[in-house]
Amino acid sequence: MPYTDQALLLALRGAGQEAVIQIIWGYDHPVDLDGVQRFYRSFGHGLVGRLIERSPLPFGRHRWVSVNGPQAPLDIAEHPRPRGELYDWADEQVELPLDPERGPGWRMGVQSFTDGTSAVSVVISHTVSDGGGAVASVIAAINGDGRDIGYPPARSRSRRHAVGQDLRQLASDLPDIGRTLVKAARVAARRKDELVAPGAVTAPVPSGGREIVTTASAAAIVDIEQWDHRAESLGGNSFSLVAGYAGKLAENLGRTRSQDGAVTLMIPVSERDDPGHTGGNVVTIAHVTFDPGPVATDLSGARAAIKQGIVTARQTPDEMVELLPLIPFLPRRAMARIADMAFSFSADLPVSCSNMGDVPDVLLSLDGTVAERLYFRGVDRNLTRDVLERRHGLMTVASARLGGKIIVPTMSYQPGADNSSTHLREMIAKTLAEFDLTGVIE
C-alpha cells in the first residue's frame, strides 16, 4: 500500500475525521430501478471494491484487501420528500456509516420527491479513492467493465504469516526510513515555530468547541459554451476561469490573506496517467497564490500563477510528502498537527480547487437513462467547531464538464460569518454576476 494512502488514513484517524466523496444524479423522469440495481451490483469492484487491512506490527505497512461487490444494502426510500429537501437527504446519505477499514467503504441510496423528480447518491470513502478514481469506477460500472485488481481477500493471512511478511517489508523499508529521519530533523529545525504554534492540537478547546459542524454547500451550473466564451474573452481558459471564480468567491466570503488580500489555491494535479495505477489518492498538490481583485476582467495573472504553481509542484518535492515513510511511527495525536502543516492551515487561508476537466457524458447514465443533473462534492465528516476555528475555516471548489454544462460545487465555513447555504448561494450569484455569467445555483 502506498505511503500516501496510509498517511491519509492515519491523519484522518488522528484528527477524528473522515473524508468522503459524494456523487448525486438528479432525474426529472422516473428513475429505472432495475438499472440502478444493475449498477449497484457492478460498482463494488476495482478501486472501490477494497478496504484497508492493518499490519499486526505496530509500525508495519497497511495493505489493500479485496472486498468485491456491494458492501452495504441499497437504500431505497419508501416515501417521497419535498424537492427542497434534496440536500437535506444528500447530507443524511453522507452521514451514514462508512469505514475504509471495517467497511462499508461505499454506499448507495435512492430518493423520490413529491414533484415527480428523483435522485441517486453514491458516497465513497476518500481514503479508498480520489475523485478521478471514483469517476473511473462509476464509468466502468455503467459500461459493465468492473475489474478485479487482484488484491488478496480480507483476513486471508494467518497472524504468523502476516508478522513474517510485514517484518520482511519493514526490513526493506529501513534504508528509506533512515534517510527520512535525517530529512525530518531538518524540517523540524526549520519549521519549529509551526510545530509549537498557538494553534496546536494541544491548545485548550473553547466551550462548545466539540460541536459537530455541517459546512455550507451549493453548486453553480453554467452552459459550457457561455463559460468557455467568457474564459477566452478574459485571456484565460476553462480551468483558469474556475480558479479565478474560486479566488473571487473566496474574496467575497472574506477568505483572503489579511496582509495583502491574496488568495491561495491548493490545486490537486492528478498523476493517475496509468489506468493500472491503484493508489487511492494519486495527486500532486500545487500551491497557487494570486490577487483576486482583477480576475473578473483579466485572467492572465491567475493563469500564469497556475502554470508556475504546477511546474513548481512537479519539480520541487513537497518536504511533507517526503516524510511519509515516518507516518507509521508517529503518535496518533501528532497526525492532526502534521495535517495542519501539510495544508498550511495555521499559516494561510487556503482554498482547495479541484478540476475534473471533461468527463465522459456516459457518467450521466447510471440507470441506463440520461440524468438531467449531476452534482458532486467532497465532504469532511465529523468536523468540530474547534478544529474549524483552529484551521481558520475551510473552502473547497471543484469543477467538472459534462452534458454541455460545467458544474462548480463549493463547500465553505468561515469563522464568525454567516455559514448558511443560503448565504453561500447568494455569494455564488454575486460572483457569477461579476464575471457576467448566468447559471443555475442549487
Short mmCIF file of C-alpha atoms in Angstrom, two decimals:
data_model
loop_
_atom_site.label_atom_id
_atom_site.label_comp_id
_atom_site.label_asym_id
_atom_site.label_seq_id
_atom_site.Cartn_x
_atom_site.Cartn_y
_atom_site.Cartn_z
CA MET A 1 0.00 0.00 0.00
CA PRO A 2 1.46 3.44 -0.90
CA TYR A 3 2.61 5.63 1.99
CA THR A 4 0.24 8.39 0.82
CA ASP A 5 -2.83 6.21 1.37
CA GLN A 6 -1.67 5.01 4.78
CA ALA A 7 -0.81 8.60 5.73
CA LEU A 8 -4.27 9.84 4.74
CA LEU A 9 -5.95 7.15 6.82
CA LEU A 10 -3.81 7.78 9.90
CA ALA A 11 -4.03 11.58 9.61
CA LEU A 12 -7.83 11.43 9.47
CA ARG A 13 -7.97 8.92 12.31
CA GLY A 14 -5.63 11.09 14.38
CA ALA A 15 -7.86 14.12 13.83
CA GLY A 16 -11.03 12.11 14.47
CA GLN A 17 -12.30 12.94 10.98
CA GLU A 18 -13.47 11.17 7.85
CA ALA A 19 -13.37 12.32 4.23
CA VAL A 20 -15.89 11.14 1.64
CA ILE A 21 -16.82 11.81 -1.98
CA GLN A 22 -20.48 12.08 -2.98
CA ILE A 23 -21.96 11.99 -6.49
CA ILE A 24 -25.67 12.76 -6.92
CA TRP A 25 -27.70 12.07 -10.07
CA GLY A 26 -30.89 14.14 -10.47
CA TYR A 27 -33.77 12.87 -12.62
CA ASP A 28 -36.78 14.75 -13.96
CA HIS A 29 -38.13 11.44 -15.28
CA PRO A 30 -38.81 8.20 -13.40
CA VAL A 31 -35.58 6.51 -12.40
CA ASP A 32 -35.13 2.95 -13.73
CA LEU A 33 -34.78 0.93 -10.53
CA ASP A 34 -33.73 -2.19 -12.44
CA GLY A 35 -30.90 -0.14 -13.96
CA VAL A 36 -29.99 1.21 -10.53
CA GLN A 37 -29.84 -2.33 -9.16
CA ARG A 38 -27.65 -3.40 -12.07
CA PHE A 39 -25.23 -0.54 -11.40
CA TYR A 40 -25.27 -1.31 -7.67
CA ARG A 41 -24.19 -4.91 -8.30
CA SER A 42 -21.46 -3.87 -10.75
CA PHE A 43 -19.98 -0.91 -8.90
CA GLY A 44 -18.25 -2.66 -5.99
CA HIS A 45 -15.21 -3.80 -7.97
CA GLY A 46 -11.85 -2.31 -8.89
CA LEU A 47 -10.70 0.68 -6.85
CA VAL A 48 -13.88 0.81 -4.76
CA GLY A 49 -14.00 -2.95 -4.22
CA ARG A 50 -11.42 -2.91 -1.46
CA LEU A 51 -10.69 -1.98 2.15
CA ILE A 52 -7.58 -1.36 4.22
CA GLU A 53 -6.14 -4.08 6.43
CA ARG A 54 -3.72 -3.04 9.15
CA SER A 55 -0.46 -4.78 9.84
CA PRO A 56 -0.22 -6.77 13.10
CA LEU A 57 3.06 -4.89 13.67
CA PRO A 58 2.77 -1.50 15.42
CA PHE A 59 4.99 0.06 12.74
CA GLY A 60 4.03 -2.14 9.81
CA ARG A 61 2.72 -1.13 6.41
CA HIS A 62 -1.01 -1.45 5.83
CA ARG A 63 -2.29 -3.22 2.72
CA TRP A 64 -5.27 -3.20 0.41
CA VAL A 65 -7.55 -6.22 0.52
CA SER A 66 -10.33 -7.22 -1.85
CA VAL A 67 -13.99 -6.79 -0.84
CA ASN A 68 -15.76 -7.08 -4.17
CA GLY A 69 -19.47 -6.43 -4.62
CA PRO A 70 -21.95 -4.40 -2.56
CA GLN A 71 -20.70 -3.55 0.92
CA ALA A 72 -23.96 -2.08 2.27
CA PRO A 73 -27.66 -2.55 1.40
CA LEU A 74 -29.08 -0.35 -1.36
CA ASP A 75 -31.09 2.33 0.47
CA ILE A 76 -34.31 2.96 -1.49
CA ALA A 77 -36.55 5.41 0.37
CA GLU A 78 -40.13 4.27 0.86
CA HIS A 79 -41.74 7.73 0.79
CA PRO A 80 -41.16 10.81 -1.38
CA ARG A 81 -39.90 14.05 0.16
CA PRO A 82 -40.34 17.71 -0.88
CA ARG A 83 -37.88 18.69 -3.63
CA GLY A 84 -36.46 21.40 -1.36
CA GLU A 85 -35.08 18.65 0.88
CA LEU A 86 -32.68 17.30 -1.77
CA TYR A 87 -29.58 18.49 0.03
CA ASP A 88 -31.01 17.50 3.42
CA TRP A 89 -31.33 13.96 2.08
CA ALA A 90 -27.88 14.19 0.47
CA ASP A 91 -26.40 15.28 3.82
CA GLU A 92 -28.11 12.35 5.52
CA GLN A 93 -26.57 9.97 2.99
CA VAL A 94 -23.14 11.45 3.69
CA GLU A 95 -23.57 10.86 7.43
CA LEU A 96 -24.38 7.15 7.13
CA PRO A 97 -21.59 4.92 8.48
CA LEU A 98 -18.55 4.40 6.26
CA ASP A 99 -15.22 2.92 7.29
CA PRO A 100 -12.28 2.23 4.94
CA GLU A 101 -11.03 -0.49 7.31
CA ARG A 102 -14.09 -2.27 8.65
CA GLY A 103 -16.45 -1.40 5.81
CA PRO A 104 -18.54 -0.40 4.15
CA GLY A 105 -16.20 1.69 2.03
CA TRP A 106 -19.09 2.95 -0.11
CA ARG A 107 -22.87 3.01 -0.08
CA MET A 108 -25.74 3.99 -2.36
CA GLY A 109 -29.24 5.44 -1.93
CA VAL A 110 -32.31 6.40 -3.97
CA GLN A 111 -34.87 9.08 -3.08
CA SER A 112 -38.03 10.26 -4.88
CA PHE A 113 -39.55 13.71 -4.42
CA THR A 114 -43.12 14.97 -4.37
CA ASP A 115 -42.70 16.93 -7.62
CA GLY A 116 -42.00 13.72 -9.54
CA THR A 117 -38.19 14.06 -9.60
CA SER A 118 -35.74 11.55 -8.13
CA ALA A 119 -32.12 11.38 -7.04
CA VAL A 120 -29.48 8.68 -6.66
CA SER A 121 -26.49 9.14 -4.36
CA VAL A 122 -23.20 7.26 -4.22
CA VAL A 123 -20.90 8.05 -1.27
CA ILE A 124 -17.31 6.71 -1.24
CA SER A 125 -14.60 6.92 1.40
CA HIS A 126 -11.97 9.34 0.12
CA THR A 127 -9.33 7.08 1.65
CA VAL A 128 -10.42 4.33 -0.74
CA SER A 129 -10.30 6.52 -3.85
CA ASP A 130 -9.78 10.10 -5.01
CA GLY A 131 -12.17 11.86 -7.38
CA GLY A 132 -10.51 10.60 -10.55
CA GLY A 133 -10.64 7.01 -9.34
CA ALA A 134 -14.28 7.40 -8.26
CA VAL A 135 -15.35 8.72 -11.67
CA ALA A 136 -13.43 5.96 -13.46
CA SER A 137 -15.09 3.35 -11.23
CA VAL A 138 -18.58 4.75 -11.91
CA ILE A 139 -17.99 4.74 -15.67
CA ALA A 140 -16.62 1.20 -15.54
CA ALA A 141 -19.73 0.02 -13.66
CA ILE A 142 -22.06 1.78 -16.12
CA ASN A 143 -20.24 0.11 -19.02
CA GLY A 144 -20.15 -3.25 -17.25
CA ASP A 145 -16.33 -3.17 -17.20
CA GLY A 146 -15.71 -3.68 -13.49
CA ARG A 147 -12.39 -5.44 -12.98
CA ASP A 148 -10.68 -7.40 -10.24
CA ILE A 149 -7.43 -5.67 -9.29
CA GLY A 150 -6.10 -8.86 -7.76
CA TYR A 151 -5.83 -7.93 -4.09
CA PRO A 152 -5.89 -10.79 -1.58
CA PRO A 153 -9.16 -11.36 0.26
CA ALA A 154 -9.59 -9.69 3.63
CA ARG A 155 -8.19 -11.63 6.61
CA SER A 156 -6.59 -14.19 4.28
CA ARG A 157 -3.26 -14.24 6.20
CA SER A 158 -2.67 -16.06 9.43
CA ARG A 159 -1.14 -13.87 12.13
CA ARG A 160 2.15 -15.76 11.91
CA HIS A 161 2.31 -15.30 8.14
CA ALA A 162 1.34 -11.62 8.41
CA VAL A 163 4.02 -10.89 11.05
CA GLY A 164 6.73 -12.59 8.99
CA GLN A 165 5.71 -10.90 5.74
CA ASP A 166 5.46 -7.46 7.33
CA LEU A 167 8.81 -7.84 9.13
CA ARG A 168 10.44 -8.50 5.76
CA GLN A 169 8.70 -5.44 4.33
CA LEU A 170 9.86 -3.34 7.29
CA ALA A 171 13.45 -4.52 6.80
CA SER A 172 13.37 -3.49 3.15
CA ASP A 173 11.94 -0.09 4.14
CA LEU A 174 14.64 0.65 6.75
CA PRO A 175 17.05 2.47 4.37
CA ASP A 176 14.26 4.83 3.28
CA ILE A 177 13.22 5.31 6.90
CA GLY A 178 16.79 6.21 7.92
CA ARG A 179 17.14 8.79 5.15
CA THR A 180 13.74 10.21 6.04
CA LEU A 181 14.73 10.65 9.69
CA VAL A 182 17.56 12.94 8.59
CA LYS A 183 15.14 14.98 6.47
CA ALA A 184 12.67 15.12 9.36
CA ALA A 185 15.29 16.59 11.68
CA ARG A 186 15.99 19.35 9.16
CA VAL A 187 12.29 20.09 8.63
CA ALA A 188 11.65 20.16 12.39
CA ALA A 189 14.50 22.63 12.93
CA ARG A 190 13.32 24.88 10.12
CA ARG A 191 9.61 24.76 10.98
CA LYS A 192 9.78 24.51 14.77
CA ASP A 193 7.61 27.61 15.16
CA GLU A 194 4.76 25.84 13.36
CA LEU A 195 5.18 22.71 15.47
CA VAL A 196 4.71 24.68 18.67
CA ALA A 197 2.36 27.37 17.28
CA PRO A 198 -0.57 28.52 19.42
CA GLY A 199 -2.94 26.63 17.14
CA ALA A 200 -1.51 23.25 18.09
CA VAL A 201 -3.86 20.38 18.78
CA THR A 202 -2.98 20.54 22.48
CA ALA A 203 -4.48 24.04 22.82
CA PRO A 204 -7.47 24.35 25.16
CA VAL A 205 -10.80 23.75 23.46
CA PRO A 206 -13.32 26.61 23.86
CA SER A 207 -16.66 25.88 25.44
CA GLY A 208 -18.86 24.09 22.92
CA GLY A 209 -15.86 23.57 20.62
CA ARG A 210 -16.55 19.85 20.19
CA GLU A 211 -19.84 20.56 18.44
CA ILE A 212 -20.01 18.84 15.02
CA VAL A 213 -20.43 21.45 12.27
CA THR A 214 -22.08 20.97 8.88
CA THR A 215 -20.43 23.17 6.27
CA ALA A 216 -22.44 25.19 3.74
CA SER A 217 -22.79 23.54 0.34
CA ALA A 218 -24.04 24.78 -3.04
CA ALA A 219 -23.26 24.37 -6.74
CA ALA A 220 -23.27 26.62 -9.80
CA ILE A 221 -24.19 25.04 -13.15
CA VAL A 222 -23.33 27.03 -16.28
CA ASP A 223 -23.57 26.25 -20.01
CA ILE A 224 -20.14 25.24 -21.31
CA GLU A 225 -20.34 27.49 -24.37
CA GLN A 226 -21.02 30.54 -22.18
CA TRP A 227 -18.24 29.56 -19.77
CA ASP A 228 -15.64 28.97 -22.49
CA HIS A 229 -16.52 32.18 -24.33
CA ARG A 230 -16.12 34.19 -21.14
CA ALA A 231 -12.82 32.47 -20.31
CA GLU A 232 -11.42 33.29 -23.74
CA SER A 233 -12.57 36.92 -23.55
CA LEU A 234 -10.72 37.28 -20.23
CA GLY A 235 -7.46 35.91 -21.62
CA GLY A 236 -7.77 32.53 -19.92
CA ASN A 237 -9.05 29.00 -20.39
CA SER A 238 -11.70 26.91 -18.69
CA PHE A 239 -9.65 26.00 -15.63
CA SER A 240 -8.12 29.44 -15.11
CA LEU A 241 -11.71 30.71 -15.05
CA VAL A 242 -12.54 28.08 -12.42
CA ALA A 243 -9.54 29.25 -10.41
CA GLY A 244 -10.42 32.91 -10.91
CA TYR A 245 -14.01 32.20 -9.89
CA ALA A 246 -12.76 30.37 -6.78
CA GLY A 247 -10.49 33.30 -5.93
CA LYS A 248 -13.22 35.90 -6.39
CA LEU A 249 -15.71 33.81 -4.39
CA ALA A 250 -13.11 33.49 -1.63
CA GLU A 251 -12.72 37.27 -1.66
CA ASN A 252 -16.50 37.72 -1.41
CA LEU A 253 -16.61 35.28 1.50
CA GLY A 254 -13.75 37.03 3.29
CA ARG A 255 -11.24 34.21 2.80
CA THR A 256 -8.14 36.14 1.70
CA ARG A 257 -4.86 36.93 3.42
CA SER A 258 -5.14 39.91 5.71
CA GLN A 259 -1.73 41.34 4.84
CA ASP A 260 -2.18 41.61 1.06
CA GLY A 261 -5.67 40.39 0.10
CA ALA A 262 -4.23 37.49 -1.92
CA VAL A 263 -5.92 34.11 -2.22
CA THR A 264 -4.05 30.80 -2.07
CA LEU A 265 -5.42 27.84 -4.00
CA MET A 266 -4.39 24.25 -3.31
CA ILE A 267 -4.80 22.56 -6.69
CA PRO A 268 -4.63 18.74 -6.79
CA VAL A 269 -2.94 17.66 -10.03
CA SER A 270 -3.81 14.08 -10.91
CA GLU A 271 -0.87 11.77 -11.51
CA ARG A 272 -3.17 8.87 -12.44
CA ASP A 273 -1.84 8.75 -16.01
CA ASP A 274 -1.58 4.96 -15.95
CA PRO A 275 -5.03 3.29 -15.81
CA GLY A 276 -3.36 0.48 -13.88
CA HIS A 277 -2.32 2.79 -11.03
CA THR A 278 -4.18 1.54 -7.98
CA GLY A 279 -3.23 4.13 -5.37
CA GLY A 280 -6.20 5.60 -3.54
CA ASN A 281 -5.09 9.24 -3.82
CA VAL A 282 -2.71 9.86 -6.71
CA VAL A 283 -2.21 13.62 -6.82
CA THR A 284 0.41 16.31 -6.50
CA ILE A 285 -0.72 19.47 -4.70
CA ALA A 286 0.18 22.77 -6.37
CA HIS A 287 0.03 25.90 -4.20
CA VAL A 288 -1.04 28.91 -6.28
CA THR A 289 -1.30 32.47 -4.93
CA PHE A 290 -2.69 35.48 -6.81
CA ASP A 291 -4.59 38.73 -6.37
CA PRO A 292 -8.32 38.01 -6.87
CA GLY A 293 -9.08 41.70 -7.47
CA PRO A 294 -8.73 41.80 -11.28
CA VAL A 295 -9.77 38.24 -12.20
CA ALA A 296 -13.32 39.18 -13.28
CA THR A 297 -11.82 41.38 -16.02
CA ASP A 298 -8.43 39.74 -16.67
CA LEU A 299 -7.41 36.12 -16.04
CA SER A 300 -3.84 36.40 -17.30
CA GLY A 301 -2.35 36.81 -13.82
CA ALA A 302 -4.22 33.83 -12.38
CA ARG A 303 -3.39 31.71 -15.42
CA ALA A 304 0.33 32.48 -15.14
CA ALA A 305 0.26 31.70 -11.39
CA ILE A 306 -1.41 28.35 -12.02
CA LYS A 307 1.11 27.36 -14.68
CA GLN A 308 4.04 28.26 -12.45
CA GLY A 309 2.48 26.57 -9.42
CA ILE A 310 2.01 23.27 -11.24
CA VAL A 311 5.57 23.35 -12.63
CA THR A 312 6.95 24.06 -9.16
CA ALA A 313 4.87 21.28 -7.56
CA ARG A 314 6.19 18.71 -10.01
CA GLN A 315 9.80 19.86 -9.97
CA THR A 316 10.18 20.58 -6.25
CA PRO A 317 9.20 17.69 -3.97
CA ASP A 318 6.94 18.64 -1.07
CA GLU A 319 9.02 18.18 2.08
CA MET A 320 5.96 16.98 4.00
CA VAL A 321 5.31 14.27 1.39
CA GLU A 322 8.95 13.23 1.64
CA LEU A 323 8.36 12.48 5.34
CA LEU A 324 5.60 9.96 4.65
CA PRO A 325 7.79 6.88 5.40
CA LEU A 326 7.73 8.01 9.05
CA ILE A 327 3.93 8.01 9.24
CA PRO A 328 3.66 4.54 10.87
CA PHE A 329 5.96 5.69 13.68
CA LEU A 330 4.15 8.91 14.62
CA PRO A 331 1.86 9.04 17.66
CA ARG A 332 -1.79 9.45 16.80
CA ARG A 333 -2.07 12.89 18.42
CA ALA A 334 0.71 14.20 16.16
CA MET A 335 -1.17 13.37 12.97
CA ALA A 336 -3.64 16.27 13.15
CA ARG A 337 -0.77 18.73 13.59
CA ILE A 338 1.09 17.23 10.64
CA ALA A 339 -2.09 17.64 8.53
CA ASP A 340 -2.31 21.30 9.57
CA MET A 341 1.30 21.87 8.50
CA ALA A 342 0.94 19.99 5.22
CA PHE A 343 -2.06 22.09 4.17
CA SER A 344 -0.82 25.40 5.63
CA PHE A 345 -3.91 25.68 7.84
CA SER A 346 -2.03 27.59 10.51
CA ALA A 347 -0.15 29.94 8.18
CA ASP A 348 -2.63 30.77 5.40
CA LEU A 349 -6.27 30.64 4.33
CA PRO A 350 -6.08 28.01 1.58
CA VAL A 351 -8.89 27.21 -0.83
CA SER A 352 -8.93 23.69 -2.26
CA CYS A 353 -9.64 23.92 -6.00
CA SER A 354 -10.06 20.64 -7.92
CA ASN A 355 -10.63 20.31 -11.64
CA MET A 356 -12.03 17.09 -13.10
CA GLY A 357 -11.96 18.56 -16.62
CA ASP A 358 -14.02 16.96 -19.38
CA VAL A 359 -15.86 13.93 -18.02
CA PRO A 360 -17.49 11.46 -20.47
CA ASP A 361 -21.23 12.03 -20.75
CA VAL A 362 -21.80 8.35 -20.04
CA LEU A 363 -21.37 9.31 -16.37
CA LEU A 364 -24.94 10.67 -16.54
CA SER A 365 -26.36 7.22 -17.44
CA LEU A 366 -26.16 5.38 -14.13
CA ASP A 367 -29.54 3.64 -14.59
CA GLY A 368 -29.31 3.39 -18.38
CA THR A 369 -31.19 6.66 -18.92
CA VAL A 370 -29.65 10.12 -19.01
CA ALA A 371 -29.93 12.07 -15.76
CA GLU A 372 -30.87 15.72 -16.21
CA ARG A 373 -28.48 16.88 -13.48
CA LEU A 374 -25.36 15.71 -11.70
CA TYR A 375 -23.79 17.11 -8.54
CA PHE A 376 -20.63 16.05 -6.73
CA ARG A 377 -18.67 17.16 -3.71
CA GLY A 378 -16.01 16.17 -1.24
CA VAL A 379 -17.14 16.28 2.38
CA ASP A 380 -15.12 16.25 5.61
CA ARG A 381 -17.19 14.43 8.20
CA ASN A 382 -17.01 14.84 11.96
CA LEU A 383 -15.55 18.34 11.71
CA THR A 384 -15.84 20.04 15.08
CA ARG A 385 -16.06 23.76 15.64
CA ASP A 386 -12.71 23.84 17.47
CA VAL A 387 -10.95 22.19 14.50
CA LEU A 388 -12.54 24.59 12.04
CA GLU A 389 -11.65 27.57 14.19
CA ARG A 390 -8.06 26.39 14.58
CA ARG A 391 -7.76 25.96 10.82
CA HIS A 392 -9.39 29.34 10.20
CA GLY A 393 -12.28 27.67 8.38
CA LEU A 394 -12.26 25.88 5.07
CA MET A 395 -13.35 26.30 1.48
CA THR A 396 -13.37 23.84 -1.39
CA VAL A 397 -14.28 24.47 -5.02
CA ALA A 398 -14.40 21.76 -7.67
CA SER A 399 -15.42 21.56 -11.31
CA ALA A 400 -16.37 19.06 -14.00
CA ARG A 401 -17.58 19.44 -17.57
CA LEU A 402 -20.20 17.08 -18.96
CA GLY A 403 -23.59 17.10 -20.64
CA GLY A 404 -23.00 20.57 -22.10
CA LYS A 405 -22.61 22.09 -18.61
CA ILE A 406 -19.80 22.95 -16.24
CA ILE A 407 -20.66 22.02 -12.66
CA VAL A 408 -18.87 24.01 -9.94
CA PRO A 409 -19.73 22.87 -6.38
CA THR A 410 -18.50 24.77 -3.32
CA MET A 411 -18.30 23.95 0.36
CA SER A 412 -17.45 26.65 2.88
CA TYR A 413 -17.13 27.54 6.54
CA GLN A 414 -15.75 30.90 7.67
CA PRO A 415 -15.32 31.54 11.43
CA GLY A 416 -17.66 34.22 12.74
CA ALA A 417 -19.52 34.55 9.43
CA ASP A 418 -22.94 33.57 8.09
CA ASN A 419 -22.32 29.91 7.24
CA SER A 420 -25.75 29.07 5.88
CA SER A 421 -26.14 27.53 2.43
CA THR A 422 -28.49 30.42 1.62
CA HIS A 423 -25.69 32.93 2.16
CA LEU A 424 -23.28 30.79 0.13
CA ARG A 425 -25.74 30.71 -2.78
CA GLU A 426 -26.05 34.50 -2.57
CA MET A 427 -22.26 34.88 -2.77
CA ILE A 428 -22.11 32.43 -5.69
CA ALA A 429 -24.76 34.50 -7.51
CA LYS A 430 -22.76 37.69 -6.82
CA THR A 431 -19.56 36.09 -8.08
CA LEU A 432 -21.14 34.77 -11.28
CA ALA A 433 -22.56 38.25 -11.95
CA GLU A 434 -19.12 39.81 -11.54
CA PHE A 435 -17.90 37.51 -14.33
CA ASP A 436 -21.01 38.32 -16.45
CA LEU A 437 -22.07 34.68 -16.16
CA THR A 438 -25.51 33.23 -15.58
CA GLY A 439 -26.45 29.78 -14.41
CA VAL A 440 -28.48 27.62 -12.08
CA ILE A 441 -27.49 27.66 -8.41
CA GLU A 442 -28.54 24.63 -6.39
#
